[in-house]
PDB file of N, CA and C in Angstrom:
ATOM      1  N   MET A   1     108.064  78.353  87.806  1.00 73.00           N
ATOM      2  CA  MET A   1     108.181  79.129  88.171  1.00 73.00           C
ATOM      3  C   MET A   1     107.109  79.806  89.063  1.00 73.00           C
ATOM      4  N   LYS A   2     106.054  79.775  88.647  1.00 85.00           N
ATOM      5  CA  LYS A   2     104.865  80.437  88.769  1.00 85.00           C
ATOM      6  C   LYS A   2     104.714  79.611  89.858  1.00 85.00           C
ATOM      7  N   ALA A   3     104.811  78.288  89.562  1.00 91.00           N
ATOM      8  CA  ALA A   3     104.244  77.379  90.399  1.00 91.00           C
ATOM      9  C   ALA A   3     105.208  77.895  92.389  1.00 91.00           C
ATOM     10  N   LEU A   4     106.493  77.848  92.163  1.00 92.00           N
ATOM     11  CA  LEU A   4     107.209  77.465  93.756  1.00 92.00           C
ATOM     12  C   LEU A   4     106.410  79.589  93.495  1.00 92.00           C
ATOM     13  N   ASN A   5     106.847  80.182  93.516  1.00 90.00           N
ATOM     14  CA  ASN A   5     106.183  81.502  93.821  1.00 90.00           C
ATOM     15  C   ASN A   5     104.691  81.940  94.486  1.00 90.00           C
ATOM     16  N   SER A   6     104.361  80.826  94.369  1.00 92.00           N
ATOM     17  CA  SER A   6     102.541  81.298  94.657  1.00 92.00           C
ATOM     18  C   SER A   6     102.510  79.751  96.047  1.00 92.00           C
ATOM     19  N   ILE A   7     103.238  78.772  95.484  1.00 94.00           N
ATOM     20  CA  ILE A   7     103.376  77.627  97.029  1.00 94.00           C
ATOM     21  C   ILE A   7     104.406  78.764  98.978  1.00 94.00           C
ATOM     22  N   THR A   8     105.491  79.623  98.236  1.00 95.00           N
ATOM     23  CA  THR A   8     105.741  80.873  98.963  1.00 95.00           C
ATOM     24  C   THR A   8     105.118  81.310  99.240  1.00 95.00           C
ATOM     25  N   LEU A   9     104.098  82.103  98.223  1.00 94.00           N
ATOM     26  CA  LEU A   9     103.615  83.024  98.790  1.00 94.00           C
ATOM     27  C   LEU A   9     102.799  82.365  99.432  1.00 94.00           C
ATOM     28  N   LEU A  10     101.998  81.254  99.335  1.00 95.00           N
ATOM     29  CA  LEU A  10     101.096  81.122 100.250  1.00 95.00           C
ATOM     30  C   LEU A  10     101.098  80.413 101.797  1.00 95.00           C
ATOM     31  N   LEU A  11     102.371  80.149 101.796  1.00 96.00           N
ATOM     32  CA  LEU A  11     103.723  79.667 103.376  1.00 96.00           C
ATOM     33  C   LEU A  11     103.551  81.112 104.615  1.00 96.00           C
ATOM     34  N   ILE A  12     103.728  81.994 102.930  1.00 96.00           N
ATOM     35  CA  ILE A  12     103.835  83.251 103.474  1.00 96.00           C
ATOM     36  C   ILE A  12     102.669  84.163 104.523  1.00 96.00           C
ATOM     37  N   ILE A  13     101.452  83.895 103.556  1.00 96.00           N
ATOM     38  CA  ILE A  13      99.826  83.777 104.464  1.00 96.00           C
ATOM     39  C   ILE A  13      99.967  82.848 105.792  1.00 96.00           C
ATOM     40  N   ILE A  14     100.575  82.345 105.464  1.00 95.00           N
ATOM     41  CA  ILE A  14      99.857  81.107 106.701  1.00 95.00           C
ATOM     42  C   ILE A  14     100.448  82.143 108.374  1.00 95.00           C
ATOM     43  N   GLY A  15     102.126  82.708 107.634  1.00 96.00           N
ATOM     44  CA  GLY A  15     102.521  83.038 109.051  1.00 96.00           C
ATOM     45  C   GLY A  15     102.143  83.646 109.053  1.00 96.00           C
ATOM     46  N   GLY A  16     102.108  84.843 108.593  1.00 96.00           N
ATOM     47  CA  GLY A  16     101.106  86.341 108.706  1.00 96.00           C
ATOM     48  C   GLY A  16      99.869  85.296 109.689  1.00 96.00           C
ATOM     49  N   LEU A  17      99.572  84.551 108.757  1.00 97.00           N
ATOM     50  CA  LEU A  17      98.378  84.283 110.217  1.00 97.00           C
ATOM     51  C   LEU A  17      98.465  83.846 111.774  1.00 97.00           C
ATOM     52  N   ASN A  18      99.024  83.537 111.570  1.00 97.00           N
ATOM     53  CA  ASN A  18      99.306  83.100 112.685  1.00 97.00           C
ATOM     54  C   ASN A  18     100.360  83.894 113.484  1.00 97.00           C
ATOM     55  N   TRP A  19     101.367  84.695 113.684  1.00 96.00           N
ATOM     56  CA  TRP A  19     101.548  85.841 113.741  1.00 96.00           C
ATOM     57  C   TRP A  19      99.969  87.103 113.956  1.00 96.00           C
ATOM     58  N   LEU A  20      99.277  86.422 113.162  1.00 97.00           N
ATOM     59  CA  LEU A  20      98.092  87.828 113.453  1.00 97.00           C
ATOM     60  C   LEU A  20      97.852  87.336 114.969  1.00 97.00           C
ATOM     61  N   LEU A  21      96.886  85.713 115.306  1.00 97.00           N
ATOM     62  CA  LEU A  21      97.267  84.713 115.663  1.00 97.00           C
ATOM     63  C   LEU A  21      97.568  85.321 117.442  1.00 97.00           C
ATOM     64  N   VAL A  22      98.601  85.304 117.389  1.00 97.00           N
ATOM     65  CA  VAL A  22     100.118  85.859 118.414  1.00 97.00           C
ATOM     66  C   VAL A  22      99.583  86.828 119.230  1.00 97.00           C
ATOM     67  N   GLY A  23      99.380  87.693 118.167  1.00 97.00           N
ATOM     68  CA  GLY A  23      98.971  89.609 118.022  1.00 97.00           C
ATOM     69  C   GLY A  23      97.832  89.692 119.050  1.00 97.00           C
ATOM     70  N   LEU A  24      97.781  89.298 118.491  1.00 98.00           N
ATOM     71  CA  LEU A  24      95.090  88.538 119.183  1.00 98.00           C
ATOM     72  C   LEU A  24      95.451  88.039 119.816  1.00 98.00           C
ATOM     73  N   VAL A  25      95.098  87.377 120.059  1.00 98.00           N
ATOM     74  CA  VAL A  25      95.409  86.077 121.498  1.00 98.00           C
ATOM     75  C   VAL A  25      95.291  85.124 122.107  1.00 98.00           C
ATOM     76  N   GLN A  26      96.929  85.512 121.777  1.00 97.00           N
ATOM     77  CA  GLN A  26      98.975  84.535 122.028  1.00 97.00           C
ATOM     78  C   GLN A  26      99.037  83.574 121.817  1.00 97.00           C
ATOM     79  N   LEU A  27      98.551  83.106 120.992  1.00 97.00           N
ATOM     80  CA  LEU A  27      97.685  81.452 120.189  1.00 97.00           C
ATOM     81  C   LEU A  27      98.947  80.932 118.893  1.00 97.00           C
ATOM     82  N   ASP A  28      99.846  80.228 119.583  1.00 96.00           N
ATOM     83  CA  ASP A  28     100.626  79.931 118.034  1.00 96.00           C
ATOM     84  C   ASP A  28      99.959  78.993 117.924  1.00 96.00           C
ATOM     85  N   LEU A  29      99.501  78.773 116.620  1.00 96.00           N
ATOM     86  CA  LEU A  29      98.859  77.804 116.219  1.00 96.00           C
ATOM     87  C   LEU A  29      99.710  76.845 115.567  1.00 96.00           C
ATOM     88  N   VAL A  30     101.429  77.519 115.012  1.00 95.00           N
ATOM     89  CA  VAL A  30     101.424  76.516 114.533  1.00 95.00           C
ATOM     90  C   VAL A  30     102.105  75.535 115.764  1.00 95.00           C
ATOM     91  N   ALA A  31     102.083  76.056 116.877  1.00 96.00           N
ATOM     92  CA  ALA A  31     103.028  75.298 117.419  1.00 96.00           C
ATOM     93  C   ALA A  31     101.990  74.454 118.303  1.00 96.00           C
ATOM     94  N   ALA A  32     100.487  74.658 118.541  1.00 96.00           N
ATOM     95  CA  ALA A  32      99.595  74.517 119.719  1.00 96.00           C
ATOM     96  C   ALA A  32      99.333  73.139 118.130  1.00 96.00           C
ATOM     97  N   ILE A  33     100.141  73.219 117.035  1.00 95.00           N
ATOM     98  CA  ILE A  33      99.666  72.278 115.847  1.00 95.00           C
ATOM     99  C   ILE A  33      99.973  71.086 116.120  1.00 95.00           C
ATOM    100  N   PHE A  34     101.224  71.450 115.678  1.00 95.00           N
ATOM    101  CA  PHE A  34     102.626  70.662 115.480  1.00 95.00           C
ATOM    102  C   PHE A  34     104.023  69.882 116.721  1.00 95.00           C
ATOM    103  N   GLY A  35     103.153  70.416 117.993  1.00 93.00           N
ATOM    104  CA  GLY A  35     103.888  69.844 119.747  1.00 93.00           C
ATOM    105  C   GLY A  35     104.889  70.663 120.496  1.00 93.00           C
ATOM    106  N   GLY A  36     104.578  72.279 120.089  1.00 94.00           N
ATOM    107  CA  GLY A  36     104.582  73.488 120.738  1.00 94.00           C
ATOM    108  C   GLY A  36     106.169  73.502 120.005  1.00 94.00           C
ATOM    109  N   ALA A  37     106.883  75.326 120.070  1.00 92.00           N
ATOM    110  CA  ALA A  37     107.466  75.785 119.333  1.00 92.00           C
ATOM    111  C   ALA A  37     108.650  75.237 119.667  1.00 92.00           C
ATOM    112  N   GLU A  38     109.343  74.626 120.183  1.00 94.00           N
ATOM    113  CA  GLU A  38     110.279  73.041 119.939  1.00 94.00           C
ATOM    114  C   GLU A  38     110.372  72.038 119.574  1.00 94.00           C
ATOM    115  N   ALA A  39     109.792  71.880 118.864  1.00 95.00           N
ATOM    116  CA  ALA A  39     109.087  70.880 118.838  1.00 95.00           C
ATOM    117  C   ALA A  39     109.773  70.822 117.095  1.00 95.00           C
ATOM    118  N   SER A  40     110.435  69.638 116.265  1.00 96.00           N
ATOM    119  CA  SER A  40     111.103  69.641 115.479  1.00 96.00           C
ATOM    120  C   SER A  40     110.620  69.765 114.235  1.00 96.00           C
ATOM    121  N   LEU A  41     109.033  69.711 113.875  1.00 95.00           N
ATOM    122  CA  LEU A  41     107.698  69.989 112.873  1.00 95.00           C
ATOM    123  C   LEU A  41     107.746  71.227 112.844  1.00 95.00           C
ATOM    124  N   ALA A  42     107.252  72.103 113.873  1.00 95.00           N
ATOM    125  CA  ALA A  42     107.243  73.002 114.050  1.00 95.00           C
ATOM    126  C   ALA A  42     108.212  74.365 113.700  1.00 95.00           C
ATOM    127  N   ARG A  43     109.755  73.712 113.730  1.00 96.00           N
ATOM    128  CA  ARG A  43     110.621  74.460 114.120  1.00 96.00           C
ATOM    129  C   ARG A  43     110.653  75.003 112.363  1.00 96.00           C
ATOM    130  N   PHE A  44     110.825  73.617 111.691  1.00 96.00           N
ATOM    131  CA  PHE A  44     110.927  72.938 110.041  1.00 96.00           C
ATOM    132  C   PHE A  44     109.367  73.978 109.438  1.00 96.00           C
ATOM    133  N   ILE A  45     108.172  73.556 110.029  1.00 95.00           N
ATOM    134  CA  ILE A  45     107.568  74.790 109.725  1.00 95.00           C
ATOM    135  C   ILE A  45     108.024  76.653 109.474  1.00 95.00           C
ATOM    136  N   TYR A  46     108.099  76.533 110.489  1.00 96.00           N
ATOM    137  CA  TYR A  46     109.211  78.503 111.462  1.00 96.00           C
ATOM    138  C   TYR A  46     109.960  78.486 109.589  1.00 96.00           C
ATOM    139  N   PHE A  47     111.343  77.406 109.884  1.00 97.00           N
ATOM    140  CA  PHE A  47     112.043  77.348 109.015  1.00 97.00           C
ATOM    141  C   PHE A  47     111.261  77.554 107.510  1.00 97.00           C
ATOM    142  N   LEU A  48     110.805  76.609 106.636  1.00 96.00           N
ATOM    143  CA  LEU A  48     109.680  77.025 105.868  1.00 96.00           C
ATOM    144  C   LEU A  48     109.625  78.162 104.957  1.00 96.00           C
ATOM    145  N   VAL A  49     108.258  78.932 106.196  1.00 96.00           N
ATOM    146  CA  VAL A  49     108.470  79.997 106.645  1.00 96.00           C
ATOM    147  C   VAL A  49     108.656  81.442 105.925  1.00 96.00           C
ATOM    148  N   GLY A  50     110.598  81.799 106.164  1.00 96.00           N
ATOM    149  CA  GLY A  50     111.229  82.316 106.346  1.00 96.00           C
ATOM    150  C   GLY A  50     111.991  82.241 105.700  1.00 96.00           C
ATOM    151  N   ILE A  51     112.451  80.718 104.619  1.00 97.00           N
ATOM    152  CA  ILE A  51     112.760  80.848 103.376  1.00 97.00           C
ATOM    153  C   ILE A  51     111.786  81.240 102.173  1.00 97.00           C
ATOM    154  N   ALA A  52     110.392  81.070 102.899  1.00 96.00           N
ATOM    155  CA  ALA A  52     109.285  81.868 101.274  1.00 96.00           C
ATOM    156  C   ALA A  52     109.678  82.919 101.986  1.00 96.00           C
ATOM    157  N   ALA A  53     109.641  83.625 102.706  1.00 95.00           N
ATOM    158  CA  ALA A  53     110.275  84.919 102.940  1.00 95.00           C
ATOM    159  C   ALA A  53     111.180  85.549 102.036  1.00 95.00           C
ATOM    160  N   LEU A  54     112.383  84.868 102.054  1.00 95.00           N
ATOM    161  CA  LEU A  54     112.971  85.536 101.587  1.00 95.00           C
ATOM    162  C   LEU A  54     113.694  84.762  99.928  1.00 95.00           C
ATOM    163  N   TRP A  55     112.811  83.565  99.528  1.00 94.00           N
ATOM    164  CA  TRP A  55     112.209  83.780  98.024  1.00 94.00           C
ATOM    165  C   TRP A  55     111.704  85.279  97.439  1.00 94.00           C
ATOM    166  N   GLN A  56     110.988  85.257  98.583  1.00 93.00           N
ATOM    167  CA  GLN A  56     109.651  86.215  98.496  1.00 93.00           C
ATOM    168  C   GLN A  56     110.122  87.963  97.873  1.00 93.00           C
ATOM    169  N   LEU A  57     111.409  87.992  98.171  1.00 91.00           N
ATOM    170  CA  LEU A  57     112.356  89.465  98.277  1.00 91.00           C
ATOM    171  C   LEU A  57     112.654  89.040  96.784  1.00 91.00           C
ATOM    172  N   VAL A  58     112.959  88.335  95.953  1.00 87.00           N
ATOM    173  CA  VAL A  58     112.954  88.180  94.232  1.00 87.00           C
ATOM    174  C   VAL A  58     111.721  89.194  93.591  1.00 87.00           C
ATOM    175  N   PRO A  59     110.960  88.815  93.472  1.00 83.00           N
ATOM    176  CA  PRO A  59     109.581  88.938  92.976  1.00 83.00           C
ATOM    177  C   PRO A  59     109.152  90.441  92.867  1.00 83.00           C
ATOM    178  N   LEU A  60     110.100  91.304  94.334  1.00 84.00           N
ATOM    179  CA  LEU A  60     109.693  92.385  94.720  1.00 84.00           C
ATOM    180  C   LEU A  60     110.344  93.173  94.675  1.00 84.00           C
ATOM    181  N   THR A  61     111.726  92.944  94.675  1.00 85.00           N
ATOM    182  CA  THR A  61     112.956  93.489  94.278  1.00 85.00           C
ATOM    183  C   THR A  61     112.486  93.675  92.244  1.00 85.00           C
ATOM    184  N   ARG A  62     112.237  93.187  91.838  1.00 82.00           N
ATOM    185  CA  ARG A  62     112.682  92.660  90.510  1.00 82.00           C
ATOM    186  C   ARG A  62     110.707  93.516  89.398  1.00 82.00           C
ATOM    187  N   ALA A  63     109.138  93.761  90.942  1.00 79.00           N
ATOM    188  CA  ALA A  63     108.627  94.593  90.029  1.00 79.00           C
ATOM    189  C   ALA A  63     109.291  96.234  90.728  1.00 79.00           C
ATOM    190  N   TRP A  64     110.130  96.262  91.702  1.00 78.00           N
ATOM    191  CA  TRP A  64     110.938  97.109  91.864  1.00 78.00           C
ATOM    192  C   TRP A  64     111.895  98.223  90.908  1.00 78.00           C
ATOM    193  N   SER A  65     112.068  96.983  90.235  1.00 81.00           N
ATOM    194  CA  SER A  65     112.940  97.737  89.369  1.00 81.00           C
ATOM    195  C   SER A  65     112.757  97.926  87.637  1.00 81.00           C
ATOM    196  N   VAL A  66     111.604  96.714  87.800  1.00 77.00           N
ATOM    197  CA  VAL A  66     111.405  96.465  86.610  1.00 77.00           C
ATOM    198  C   VAL A  66     109.999  97.463  86.076  1.00 77.00           C
ATOM    199  N   GLY A  67     108.567  97.908  86.801  1.00 65.00           N
ATOM    200  CA  GLY A  67     107.688  98.326  87.103  1.00 65.00           C
ATOM    201  C   GLY A  67     107.074  96.973  87.281  1.00 65.00           C
ATOM    202  N   GLU A  68     105.601  96.847  88.379  1.00 59.00           N
ATOM    203  CA  GLU A  68     105.148  95.253  88.715  1.00 59.00           C
ATOM    204  C   GLU A  68     104.563  94.307  86.853  1.00 59.00           C
ATOM    205  N   GLU A  69     103.675  95.613  86.114  1.00 64.00           N
ATOM    206  CA  GLU A  69     103.739  94.476  85.188  1.00 64.00           C
ATOM    207  C   GLU A  69     104.774  94.100  84.764  1.00 64.00           C
ATOM    208  N   ARG A  70     105.349  94.314  84.646  1.00 64.00           N
ATOM    209  CA  ARG A  70     106.909  93.811  83.590  1.00 64.00           C
ATOM    210  C   ARG A  70     107.489  92.484  84.141  1.00 64.00           C
ATOM    211  N   ALA A  71     106.593  93.037  85.093  1.00 59.00           N
ATOM    212  CA  ALA A  71     107.417  91.782  86.640  1.00 59.00           C
ATOM    213  C   ALA A  71     106.278  90.557  85.892  1.00 59.00           C
ATOM    214  N   GLU A  72     105.426  91.621  86.442  1.00 63.00           N
ATOM    215  CA  GLU A  72     104.543  89.450  86.067  1.00 63.00           C
ATOM    216  C   GLU A  72     104.764  89.227  85.303  1.00 63.00           C
ATOM    217  N   ARG A  73     104.112  89.879  83.543  1.00 66.00           N
ATOM    218  CA  ARG A  73     104.800  89.219  82.385  1.00 66.00           C
ATOM    219  C   ARG A  73     106.084  88.103  82.241  1.00 66.00           C
ATOM    220  N   ARG A  74     107.486  88.461  83.106  1.00 59.00           N
ATOM    221  CA  ARG A  74     108.423  87.666  83.055  1.00 59.00           C
ATOM    222  C   ARG A  74     107.919  85.938  83.199  1.00 59.00           C
ATOM    223  N   ARG A  75     106.797  86.151  84.332  1.00 54.00           N
ATOM    224  CA  ARG A  75     106.825  84.878  84.881  1.00 54.00           C
ATOM    225  C   ARG A  75     106.654  83.908  84.330  1.00 54.00           C
TER     226      ARG A  75
END
């Protein structure tokens, strides 16, 4: 479970950095690397980032309900 949480957190960071670039310099790096926003591979990356964000809702809600220290010990 810890590995999956680390992978999903990394994907969310990548997505956040991509949005930072979009906001600052209007550069969608995922689209630029993978052939445009409509390219299948780019859409798959967007999908993975979205699923990762949904997955990270689980530890977030657990931290809110039992406290951050206890949530970290459960991993």
